[in-house]
mmCIF file of C-alpha atoms in Angstrom:
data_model
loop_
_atom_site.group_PDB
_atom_site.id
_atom_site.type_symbol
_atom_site.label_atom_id
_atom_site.label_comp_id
_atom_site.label_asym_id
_atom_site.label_seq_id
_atom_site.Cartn_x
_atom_site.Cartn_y
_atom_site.Cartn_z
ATOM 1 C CA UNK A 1 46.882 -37.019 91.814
ATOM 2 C CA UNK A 2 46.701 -37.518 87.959
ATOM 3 C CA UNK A 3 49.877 -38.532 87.560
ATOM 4 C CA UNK A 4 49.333 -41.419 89.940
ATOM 5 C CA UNK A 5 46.054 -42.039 88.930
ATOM 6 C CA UNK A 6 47.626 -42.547 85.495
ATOM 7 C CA UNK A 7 50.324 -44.877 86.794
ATOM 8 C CA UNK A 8 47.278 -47.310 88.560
ATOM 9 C CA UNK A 9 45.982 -47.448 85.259
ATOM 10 C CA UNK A 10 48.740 -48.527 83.287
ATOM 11 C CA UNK A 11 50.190 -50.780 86.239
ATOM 12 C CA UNK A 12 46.513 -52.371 85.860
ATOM 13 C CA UNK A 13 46.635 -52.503 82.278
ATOM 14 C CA UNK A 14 50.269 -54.748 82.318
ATOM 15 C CA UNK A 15 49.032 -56.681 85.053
ATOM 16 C CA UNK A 16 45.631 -57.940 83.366
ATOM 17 C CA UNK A 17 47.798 -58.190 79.974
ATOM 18 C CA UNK A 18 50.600 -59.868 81.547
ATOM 19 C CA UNK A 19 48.332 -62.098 82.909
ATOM 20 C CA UNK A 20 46.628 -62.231 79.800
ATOM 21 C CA UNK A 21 49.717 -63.801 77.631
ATOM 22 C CA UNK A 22 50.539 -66.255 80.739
ATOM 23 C CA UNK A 23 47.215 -67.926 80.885
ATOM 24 C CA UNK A 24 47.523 -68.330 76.635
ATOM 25 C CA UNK A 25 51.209 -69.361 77.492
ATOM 26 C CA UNK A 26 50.485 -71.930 80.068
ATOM 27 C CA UNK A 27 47.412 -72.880 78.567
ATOM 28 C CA UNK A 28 48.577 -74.735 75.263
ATOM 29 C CA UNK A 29 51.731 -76.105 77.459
ATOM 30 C CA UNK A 30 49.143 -78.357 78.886
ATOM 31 C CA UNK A 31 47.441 -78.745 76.078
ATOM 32 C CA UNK A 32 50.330 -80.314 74.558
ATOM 33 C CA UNK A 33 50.514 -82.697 77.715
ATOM 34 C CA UNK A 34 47.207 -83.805 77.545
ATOM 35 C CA UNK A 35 45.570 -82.498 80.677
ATOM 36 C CA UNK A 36 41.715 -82.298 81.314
ATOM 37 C CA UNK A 37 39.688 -78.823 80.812
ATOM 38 C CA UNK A 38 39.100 -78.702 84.444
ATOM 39 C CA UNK A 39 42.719 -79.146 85.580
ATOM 40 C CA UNK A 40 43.983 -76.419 83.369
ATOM 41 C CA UNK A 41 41.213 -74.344 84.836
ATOM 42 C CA UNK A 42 42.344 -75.716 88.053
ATOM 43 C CA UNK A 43 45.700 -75.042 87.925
ATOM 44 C CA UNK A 44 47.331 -73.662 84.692
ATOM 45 C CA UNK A 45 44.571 -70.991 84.014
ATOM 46 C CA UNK A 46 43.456 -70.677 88.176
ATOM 47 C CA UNK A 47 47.483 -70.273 89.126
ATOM 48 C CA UNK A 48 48.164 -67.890 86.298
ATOM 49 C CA UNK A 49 44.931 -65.530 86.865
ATOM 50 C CA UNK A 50 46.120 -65.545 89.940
ATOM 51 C CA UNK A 51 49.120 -64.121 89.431
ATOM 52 C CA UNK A 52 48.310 -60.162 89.236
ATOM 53 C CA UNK A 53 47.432 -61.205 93.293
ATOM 54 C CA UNK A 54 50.599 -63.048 94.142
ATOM 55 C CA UNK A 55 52.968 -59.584 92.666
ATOM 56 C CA UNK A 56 50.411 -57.503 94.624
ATOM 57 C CA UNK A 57 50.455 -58.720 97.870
ATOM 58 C CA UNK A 58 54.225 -60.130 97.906
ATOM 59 C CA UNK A 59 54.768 -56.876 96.815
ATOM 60 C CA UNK A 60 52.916 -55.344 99.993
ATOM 61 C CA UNK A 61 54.253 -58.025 102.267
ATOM 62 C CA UNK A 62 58.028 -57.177 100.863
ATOM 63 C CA UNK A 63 57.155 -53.445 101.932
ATOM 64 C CA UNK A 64 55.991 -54.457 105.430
ATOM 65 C CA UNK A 65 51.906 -53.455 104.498
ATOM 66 C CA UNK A 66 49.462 -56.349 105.929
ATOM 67 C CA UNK A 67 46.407 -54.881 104.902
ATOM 68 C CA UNK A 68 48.055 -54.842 101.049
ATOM 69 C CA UNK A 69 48.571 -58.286 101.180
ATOM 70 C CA UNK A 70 45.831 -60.388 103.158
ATOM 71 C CA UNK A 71 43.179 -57.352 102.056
ATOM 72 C CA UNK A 72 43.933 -58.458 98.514
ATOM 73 C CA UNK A 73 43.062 -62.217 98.801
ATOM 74 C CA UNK A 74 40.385 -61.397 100.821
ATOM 75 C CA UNK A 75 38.755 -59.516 98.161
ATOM 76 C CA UNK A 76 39.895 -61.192 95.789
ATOM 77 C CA UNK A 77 38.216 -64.402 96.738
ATOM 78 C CA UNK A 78 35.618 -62.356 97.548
ATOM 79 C CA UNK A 79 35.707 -60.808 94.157
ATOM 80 C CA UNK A 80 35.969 -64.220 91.942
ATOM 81 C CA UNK A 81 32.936 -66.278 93.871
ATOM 82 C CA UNK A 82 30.182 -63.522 94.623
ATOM 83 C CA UNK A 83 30.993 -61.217 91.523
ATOM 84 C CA UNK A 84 32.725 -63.225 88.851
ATOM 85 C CA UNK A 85 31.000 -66.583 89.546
ATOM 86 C CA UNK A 86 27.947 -64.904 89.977
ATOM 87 C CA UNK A 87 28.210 -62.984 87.062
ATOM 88 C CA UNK A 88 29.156 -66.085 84.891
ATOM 89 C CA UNK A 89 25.979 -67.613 86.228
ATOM 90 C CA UNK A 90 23.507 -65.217 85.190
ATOM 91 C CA UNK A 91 25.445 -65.183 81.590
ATOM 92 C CA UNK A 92 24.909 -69.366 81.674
ATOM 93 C CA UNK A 93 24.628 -71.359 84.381
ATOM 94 C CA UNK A 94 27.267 -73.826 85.335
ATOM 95 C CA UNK A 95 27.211 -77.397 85.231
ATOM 96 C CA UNK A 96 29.073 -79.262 87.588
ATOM 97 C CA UNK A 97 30.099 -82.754 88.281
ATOM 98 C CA UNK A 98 29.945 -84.992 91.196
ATOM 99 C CA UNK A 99 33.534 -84.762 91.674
ATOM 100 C CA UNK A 100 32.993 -81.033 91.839
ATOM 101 C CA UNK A 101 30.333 -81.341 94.514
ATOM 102 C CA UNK A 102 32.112 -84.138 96.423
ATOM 103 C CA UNK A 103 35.747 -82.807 96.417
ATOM 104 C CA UNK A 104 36.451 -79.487 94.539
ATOM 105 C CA UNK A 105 34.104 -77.026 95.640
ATOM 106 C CA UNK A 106 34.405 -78.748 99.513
ATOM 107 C CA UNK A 107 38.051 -77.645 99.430
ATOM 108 C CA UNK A 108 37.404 -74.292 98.655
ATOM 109 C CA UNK A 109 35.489 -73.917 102.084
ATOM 110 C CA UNK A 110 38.134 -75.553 104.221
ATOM 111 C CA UNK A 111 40.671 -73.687 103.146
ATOM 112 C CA UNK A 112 39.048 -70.473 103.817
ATOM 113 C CA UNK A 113 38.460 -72.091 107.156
ATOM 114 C CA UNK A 114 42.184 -72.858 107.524
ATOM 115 C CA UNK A 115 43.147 -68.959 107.115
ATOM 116 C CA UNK A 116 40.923 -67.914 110.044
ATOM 117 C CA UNK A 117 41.940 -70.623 112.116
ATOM 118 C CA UNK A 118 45.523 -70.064 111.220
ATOM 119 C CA UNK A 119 45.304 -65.994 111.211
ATOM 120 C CA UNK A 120 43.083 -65.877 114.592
ATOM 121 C CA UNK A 121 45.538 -68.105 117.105
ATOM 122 C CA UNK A 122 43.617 -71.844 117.221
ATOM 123 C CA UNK A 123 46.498 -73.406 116.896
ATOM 124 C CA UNK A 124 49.003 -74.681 119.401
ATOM 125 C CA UNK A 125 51.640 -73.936 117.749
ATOM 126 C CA UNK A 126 51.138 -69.665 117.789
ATOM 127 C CA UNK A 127 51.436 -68.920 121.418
ATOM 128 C CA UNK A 128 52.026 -65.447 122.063
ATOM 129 C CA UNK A 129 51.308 -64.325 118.494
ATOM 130 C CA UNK A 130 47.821 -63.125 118.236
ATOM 131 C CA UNK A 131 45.757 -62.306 115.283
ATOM 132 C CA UNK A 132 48.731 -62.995 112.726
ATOM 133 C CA UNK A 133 50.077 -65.279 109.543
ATOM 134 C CA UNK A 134 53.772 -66.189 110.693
ATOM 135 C CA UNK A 135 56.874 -68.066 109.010
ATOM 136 C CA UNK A 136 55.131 -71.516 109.984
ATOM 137 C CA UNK A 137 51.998 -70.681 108.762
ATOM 138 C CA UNK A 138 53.492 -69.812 105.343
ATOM 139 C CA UNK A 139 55.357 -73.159 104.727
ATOM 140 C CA UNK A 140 52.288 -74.875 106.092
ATOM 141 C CA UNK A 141 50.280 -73.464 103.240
ATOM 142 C CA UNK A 142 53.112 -73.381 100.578
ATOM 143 C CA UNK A 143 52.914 -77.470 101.411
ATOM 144 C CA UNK A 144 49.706 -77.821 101.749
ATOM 145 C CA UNK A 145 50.088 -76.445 98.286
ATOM 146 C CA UNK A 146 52.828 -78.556 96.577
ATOM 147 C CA UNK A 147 50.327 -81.617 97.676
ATOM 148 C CA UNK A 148 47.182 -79.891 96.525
ATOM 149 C CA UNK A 149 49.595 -79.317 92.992
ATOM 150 C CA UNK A 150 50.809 -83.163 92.775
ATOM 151 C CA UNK A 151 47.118 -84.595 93.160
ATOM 152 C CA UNK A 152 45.485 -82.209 91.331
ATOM 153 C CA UNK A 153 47.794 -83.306 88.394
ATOM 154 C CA UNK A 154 48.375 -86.583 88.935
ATOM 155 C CA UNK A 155 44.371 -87.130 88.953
ATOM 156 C CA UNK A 156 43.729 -84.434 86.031
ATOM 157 C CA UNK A 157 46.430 -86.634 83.797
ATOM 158 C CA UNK A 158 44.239 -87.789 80.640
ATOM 159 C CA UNK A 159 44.617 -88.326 76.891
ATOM 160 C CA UNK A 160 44.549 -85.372 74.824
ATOM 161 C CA UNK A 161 40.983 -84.265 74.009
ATOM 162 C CA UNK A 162 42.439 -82.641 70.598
ATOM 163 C CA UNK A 163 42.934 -85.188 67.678
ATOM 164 C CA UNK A 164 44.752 -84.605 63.790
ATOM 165 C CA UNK A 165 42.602 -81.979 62.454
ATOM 166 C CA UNK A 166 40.527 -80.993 65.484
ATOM 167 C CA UNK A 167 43.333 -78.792 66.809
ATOM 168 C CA UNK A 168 42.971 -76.071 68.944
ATOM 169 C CA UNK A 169 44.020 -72.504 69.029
ATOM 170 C CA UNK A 170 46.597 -73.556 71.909
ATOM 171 C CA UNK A 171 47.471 -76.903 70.586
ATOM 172 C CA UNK A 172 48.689 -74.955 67.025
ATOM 173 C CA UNK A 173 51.139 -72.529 68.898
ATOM 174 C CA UNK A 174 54.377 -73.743 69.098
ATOM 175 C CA UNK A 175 56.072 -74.531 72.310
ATOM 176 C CA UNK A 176 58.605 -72.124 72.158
ATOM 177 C CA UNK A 177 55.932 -69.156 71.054
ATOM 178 C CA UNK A 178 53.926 -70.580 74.442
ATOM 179 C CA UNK A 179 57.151 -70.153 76.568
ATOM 180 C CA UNK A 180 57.723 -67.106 75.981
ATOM 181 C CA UNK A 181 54.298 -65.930 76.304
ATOM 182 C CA UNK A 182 54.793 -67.294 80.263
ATOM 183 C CA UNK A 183 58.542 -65.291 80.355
ATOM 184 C CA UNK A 184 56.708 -61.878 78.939
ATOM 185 C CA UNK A 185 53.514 -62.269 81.337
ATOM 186 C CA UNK A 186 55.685 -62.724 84.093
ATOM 187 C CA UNK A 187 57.886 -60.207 83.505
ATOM 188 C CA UNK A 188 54.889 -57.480 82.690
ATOM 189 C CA UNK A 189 53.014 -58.821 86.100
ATOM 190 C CA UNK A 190 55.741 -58.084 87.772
ATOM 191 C CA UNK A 191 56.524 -54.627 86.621
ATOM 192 C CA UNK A 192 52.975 -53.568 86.366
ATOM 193 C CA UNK A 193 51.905 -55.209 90.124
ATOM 194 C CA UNK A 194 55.037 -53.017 91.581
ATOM 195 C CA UNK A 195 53.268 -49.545 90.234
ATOM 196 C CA UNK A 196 49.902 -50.191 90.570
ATOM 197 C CA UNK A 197 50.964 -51.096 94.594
ATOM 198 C CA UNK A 198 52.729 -48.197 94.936
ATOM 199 C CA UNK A 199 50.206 -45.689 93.054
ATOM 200 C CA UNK A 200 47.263 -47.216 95.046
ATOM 201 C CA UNK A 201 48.819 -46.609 98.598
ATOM 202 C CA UNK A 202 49.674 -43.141 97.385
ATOM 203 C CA UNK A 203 46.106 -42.331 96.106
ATOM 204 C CA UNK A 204 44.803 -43.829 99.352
ATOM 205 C CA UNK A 205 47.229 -41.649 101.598
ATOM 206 C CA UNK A 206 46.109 -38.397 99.699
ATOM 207 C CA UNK A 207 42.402 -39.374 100.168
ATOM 208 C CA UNK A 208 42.837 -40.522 103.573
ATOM 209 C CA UNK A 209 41.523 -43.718 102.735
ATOM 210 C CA UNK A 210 43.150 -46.832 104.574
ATOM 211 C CA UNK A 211 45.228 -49.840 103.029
ATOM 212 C CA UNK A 212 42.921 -52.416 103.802
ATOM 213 C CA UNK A 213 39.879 -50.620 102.231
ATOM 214 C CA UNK A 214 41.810 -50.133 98.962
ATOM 215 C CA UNK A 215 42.795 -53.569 99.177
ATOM 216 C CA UNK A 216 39.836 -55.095 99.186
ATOM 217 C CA UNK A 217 38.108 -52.925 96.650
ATOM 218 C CA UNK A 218 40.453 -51.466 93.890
ATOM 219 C CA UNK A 219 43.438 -53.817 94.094
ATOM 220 C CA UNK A 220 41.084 -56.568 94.401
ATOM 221 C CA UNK A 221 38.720 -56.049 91.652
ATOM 222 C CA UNK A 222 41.700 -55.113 89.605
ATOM 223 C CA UNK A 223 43.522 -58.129 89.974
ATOM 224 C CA UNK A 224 40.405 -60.303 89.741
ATOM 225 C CA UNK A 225 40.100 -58.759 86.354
ATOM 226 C CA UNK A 226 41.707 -61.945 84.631
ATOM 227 C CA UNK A 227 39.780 -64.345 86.123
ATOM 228 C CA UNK A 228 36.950 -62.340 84.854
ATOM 229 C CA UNK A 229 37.912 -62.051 81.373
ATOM 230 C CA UNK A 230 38.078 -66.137 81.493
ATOM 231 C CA UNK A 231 35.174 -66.955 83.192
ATOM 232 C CA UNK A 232 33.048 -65.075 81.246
ATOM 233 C CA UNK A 233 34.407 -65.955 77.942
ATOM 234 C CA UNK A 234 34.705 -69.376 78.843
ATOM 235 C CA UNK A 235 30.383 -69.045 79.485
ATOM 236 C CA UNK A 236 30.149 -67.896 76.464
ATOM 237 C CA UNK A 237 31.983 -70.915 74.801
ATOM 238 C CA UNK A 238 30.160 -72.791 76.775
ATOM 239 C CA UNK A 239 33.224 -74.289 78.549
ATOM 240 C CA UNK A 240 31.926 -74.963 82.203
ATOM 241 C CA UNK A 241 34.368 -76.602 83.705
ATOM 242 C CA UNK A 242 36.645 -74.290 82.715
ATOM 243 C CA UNK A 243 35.364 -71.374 83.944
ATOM 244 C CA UNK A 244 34.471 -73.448 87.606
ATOM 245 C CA UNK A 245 38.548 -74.637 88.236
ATOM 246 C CA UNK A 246 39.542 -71.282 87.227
ATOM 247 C CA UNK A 247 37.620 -69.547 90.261
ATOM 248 C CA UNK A 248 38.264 -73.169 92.127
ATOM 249 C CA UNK A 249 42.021 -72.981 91.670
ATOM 250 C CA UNK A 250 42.452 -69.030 91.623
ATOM 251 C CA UNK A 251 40.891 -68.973 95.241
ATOM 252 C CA UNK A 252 42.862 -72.051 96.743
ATOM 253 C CA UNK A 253 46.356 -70.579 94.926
ATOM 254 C CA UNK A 254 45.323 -66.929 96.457
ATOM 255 C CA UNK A 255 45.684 -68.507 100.019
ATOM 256 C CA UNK A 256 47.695 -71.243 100.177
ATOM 257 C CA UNK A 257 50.592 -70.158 97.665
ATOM 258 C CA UNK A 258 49.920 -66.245 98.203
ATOM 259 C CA UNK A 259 49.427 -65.833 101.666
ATOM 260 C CA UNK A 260 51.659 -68.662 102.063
ATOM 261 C CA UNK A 261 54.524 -66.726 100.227
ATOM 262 C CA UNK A 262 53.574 -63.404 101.449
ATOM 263 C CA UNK A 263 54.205 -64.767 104.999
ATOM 264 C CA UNK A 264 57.355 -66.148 104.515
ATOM 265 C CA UNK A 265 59.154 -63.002 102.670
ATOM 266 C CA UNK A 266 56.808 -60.458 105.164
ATOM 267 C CA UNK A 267 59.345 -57.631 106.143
ATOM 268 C CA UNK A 268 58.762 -56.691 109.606
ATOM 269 C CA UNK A 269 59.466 -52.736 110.003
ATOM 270 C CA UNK A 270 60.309 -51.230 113.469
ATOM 271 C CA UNK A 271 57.529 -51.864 116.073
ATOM 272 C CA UNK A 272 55.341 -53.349 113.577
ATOM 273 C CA UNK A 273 53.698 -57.344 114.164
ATOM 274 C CA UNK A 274 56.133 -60.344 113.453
ATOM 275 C CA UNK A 275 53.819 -61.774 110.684
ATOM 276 C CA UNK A 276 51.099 -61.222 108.785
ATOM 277 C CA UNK A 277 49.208 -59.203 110.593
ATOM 278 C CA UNK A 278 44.961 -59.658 110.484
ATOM 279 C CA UNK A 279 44.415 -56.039 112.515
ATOM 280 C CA UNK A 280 43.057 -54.700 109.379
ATOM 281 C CA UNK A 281 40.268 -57.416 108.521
ATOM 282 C CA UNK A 282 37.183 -57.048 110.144
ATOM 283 C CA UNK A 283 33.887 -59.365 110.661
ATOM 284 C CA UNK A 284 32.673 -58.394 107.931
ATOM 285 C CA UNK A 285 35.442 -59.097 105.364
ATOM 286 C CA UNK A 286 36.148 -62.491 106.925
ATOM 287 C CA UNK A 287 32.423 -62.945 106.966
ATOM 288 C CA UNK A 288 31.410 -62.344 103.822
ATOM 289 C CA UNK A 289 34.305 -64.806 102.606
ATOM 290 C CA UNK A 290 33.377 -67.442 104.620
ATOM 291 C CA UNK A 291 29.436 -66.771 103.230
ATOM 292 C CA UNK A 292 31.248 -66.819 99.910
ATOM 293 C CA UNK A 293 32.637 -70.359 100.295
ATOM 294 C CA UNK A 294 29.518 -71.620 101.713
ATOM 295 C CA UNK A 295 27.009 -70.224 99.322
ATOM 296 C CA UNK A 296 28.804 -71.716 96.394
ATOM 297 C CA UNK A 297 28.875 -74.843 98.437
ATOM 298 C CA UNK A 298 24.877 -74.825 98.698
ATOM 299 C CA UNK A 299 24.785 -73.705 95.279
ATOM 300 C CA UNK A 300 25.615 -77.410 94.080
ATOM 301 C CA UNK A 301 23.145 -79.138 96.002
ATOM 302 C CA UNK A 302 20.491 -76.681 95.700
ATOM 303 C CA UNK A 303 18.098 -75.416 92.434
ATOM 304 C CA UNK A 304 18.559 -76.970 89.406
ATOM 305 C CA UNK A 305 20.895 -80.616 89.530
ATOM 306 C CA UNK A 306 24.003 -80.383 88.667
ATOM 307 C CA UNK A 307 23.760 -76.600 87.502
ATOM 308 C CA UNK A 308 24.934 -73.659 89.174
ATOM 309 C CA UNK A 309 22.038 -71.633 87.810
ATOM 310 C CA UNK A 310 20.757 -67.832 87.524
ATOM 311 C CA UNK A 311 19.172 -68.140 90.407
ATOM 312 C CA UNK A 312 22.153 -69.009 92.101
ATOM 313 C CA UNK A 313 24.511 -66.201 90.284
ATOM 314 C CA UNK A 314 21.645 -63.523 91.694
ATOM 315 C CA UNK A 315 21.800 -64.345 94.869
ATOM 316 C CA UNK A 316 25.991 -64.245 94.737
ATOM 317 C CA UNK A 317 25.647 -60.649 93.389
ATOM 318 C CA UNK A 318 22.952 -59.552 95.728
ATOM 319 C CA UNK A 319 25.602 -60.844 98.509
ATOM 320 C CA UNK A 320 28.671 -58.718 96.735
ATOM 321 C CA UNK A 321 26.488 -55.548 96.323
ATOM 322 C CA UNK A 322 25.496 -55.964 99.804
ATOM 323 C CA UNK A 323 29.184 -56.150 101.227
ATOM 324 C CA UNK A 324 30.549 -53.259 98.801
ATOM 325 C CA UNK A 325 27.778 -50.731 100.335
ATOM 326 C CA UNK A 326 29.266 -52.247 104.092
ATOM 327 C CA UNK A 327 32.692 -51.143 102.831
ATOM 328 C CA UNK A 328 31.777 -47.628 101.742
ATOM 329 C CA UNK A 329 30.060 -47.175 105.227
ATOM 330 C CA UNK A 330 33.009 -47.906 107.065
ATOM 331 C CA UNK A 331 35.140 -45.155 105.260
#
């Protein structure tokens, strides 16, 4: 038990580092390209946090586990709007724009919607295969992605806030320096996400304790632990937008790109479902992240204008404590 214990630990550690040098990597590429603080939340910094999930649960789809992979987005998205944004809240609030009201936060909910609707059998095209995420589903959301990518950037495009003598942290790295930040992140995310998979299940068998619940609690929080780290020192910087598209873009990549590539490599073993399979999820856990989506939703029309406020980032963290003592009761 200690070794493996130890083996979490340090496949935690190179995950949240790895993740660590890829967000710095990424970060002052588009800097250098002259993209908005919000997009690079959005995308750059919200993809890249959200790595740590993608190794985990393509990881647990490769190995034919279903509660591994949908378990971690679940809490993961869980994680990032009830703990981290709530968290971040209390710290500062967060100002948001009308765009953010209008568009941003908006998506967030329907795409939560879309991974019910798709896992639960509303559409036509899934007869016969209940309560699953199949092939289709997967390149659905991987292009549902690509487009959510191309607008995102093609909108976020704008001159580069930095001037001569005003430069940045990021903008001073040079390119090649940044590049290879991404190359050692991804290799040390990859490494790290294998072991800390493989350690978990094992703790879990010896304790008895099922996939899905360590899923949802330890693999999630641990892989949340980069978005985290940013939002929270991006509060204390007082860089709001940043900290917003990080959770924003973390929680649409964790579906549509995660889920979406965890369904399309999912190894089927002998007897088990042909997809994805949503056995292990329960009202609760699909609950709460729908209540997730929709409280952050309410969050920018209620309470102070324009401000996701303390008020607000309580009433997130009252939700998360709420669901963690549901999960403990189930064991």
């Amino acid at each position: 038990m200690g070794l493996q214990i130890s083996i979490l630990i340090a496949g935690l550690l190179l995950v949240v580092f790895g993740a660590d040098w890829l967000v710095d990597g990424s970060s002052a590429i588009a800097r250098k390209a002259g993209l908005s603080e919000f997009v690079i939340g959005l995308t750059i910094i919200g993809i890249g946090t959200s790595m740590p999930e993608l190794v985990v649960s393509l990881t647990g789809a490769l190995k034919g586990s279903s509660d591994i992979a949908i378990g971690n987005v679940v809490g993961s998205n869980i994680f990032n709007v009830l703990l981290i944004l709530g968290l971040t809240a209390v710290i500062r609030p967060i100002g948001i724009t009308r765009t953010n009201r209008r568009q941003d936060i908006p998506l967030n909910l329907i795409v939560c919607l879309l991974l019910i609707i798709c896992g639960y059998h509303f559409t036509l095209f899934r007869i016969g295969r209940d309560d699953i995420l199949s092939r289709f589903d997967g390149i659905l959301f991987l292009t549902l992605f690509a487009m959510y990518m191309y607008f995102s950037f093609k909108n976020g495009k704008e001159e580069a806030e930095t001037s001569e003598g005003s430069e940045t942290k990021e903008t001073q790295r040079p390119l090649g320096i940044a590049i290879l930040m991404v190359a050692a992140g991804l290799a040390a995310l990859v490494f790290g996400g294998d072991k800390f998979v493989d350690s978990a299940r094992t703790i879990a068998g010896m304790l008895g304790i099922s996939d899905k619940f360590i899923a949802v609690t330890i693999l999630a929080g641990g892989t949340s632990m980069p978005e985290l780290v940013t939002c929270v020192v991006a509060a204390f910087k007082k860089k709001d937008q940043l900290a917003l598209g990080n959770i924003l873009g973390s929680n649409i990549s964790n579906i549509l790109l995660i889920l979406g590539s965890s369904s399309v490599v999912y190894r089927r073993l002998p007897g088990g479902p042909e997809g994805l399979s949503f056995g292990g999820m329960t009202v609760a856990d699909l609950g709460i992240l729908i209540l997730s989506s929709l409280l952050l939703w309410s969050s920018s029309y209620t309470g102070r204008k324009d401000t996701i406020d303390r008020a607000d980032g309580s009433v997130f963290l009252t939700c998360f404590a709420v669901y963690m003592v549901i999960l403990f009761h189930q064991l």
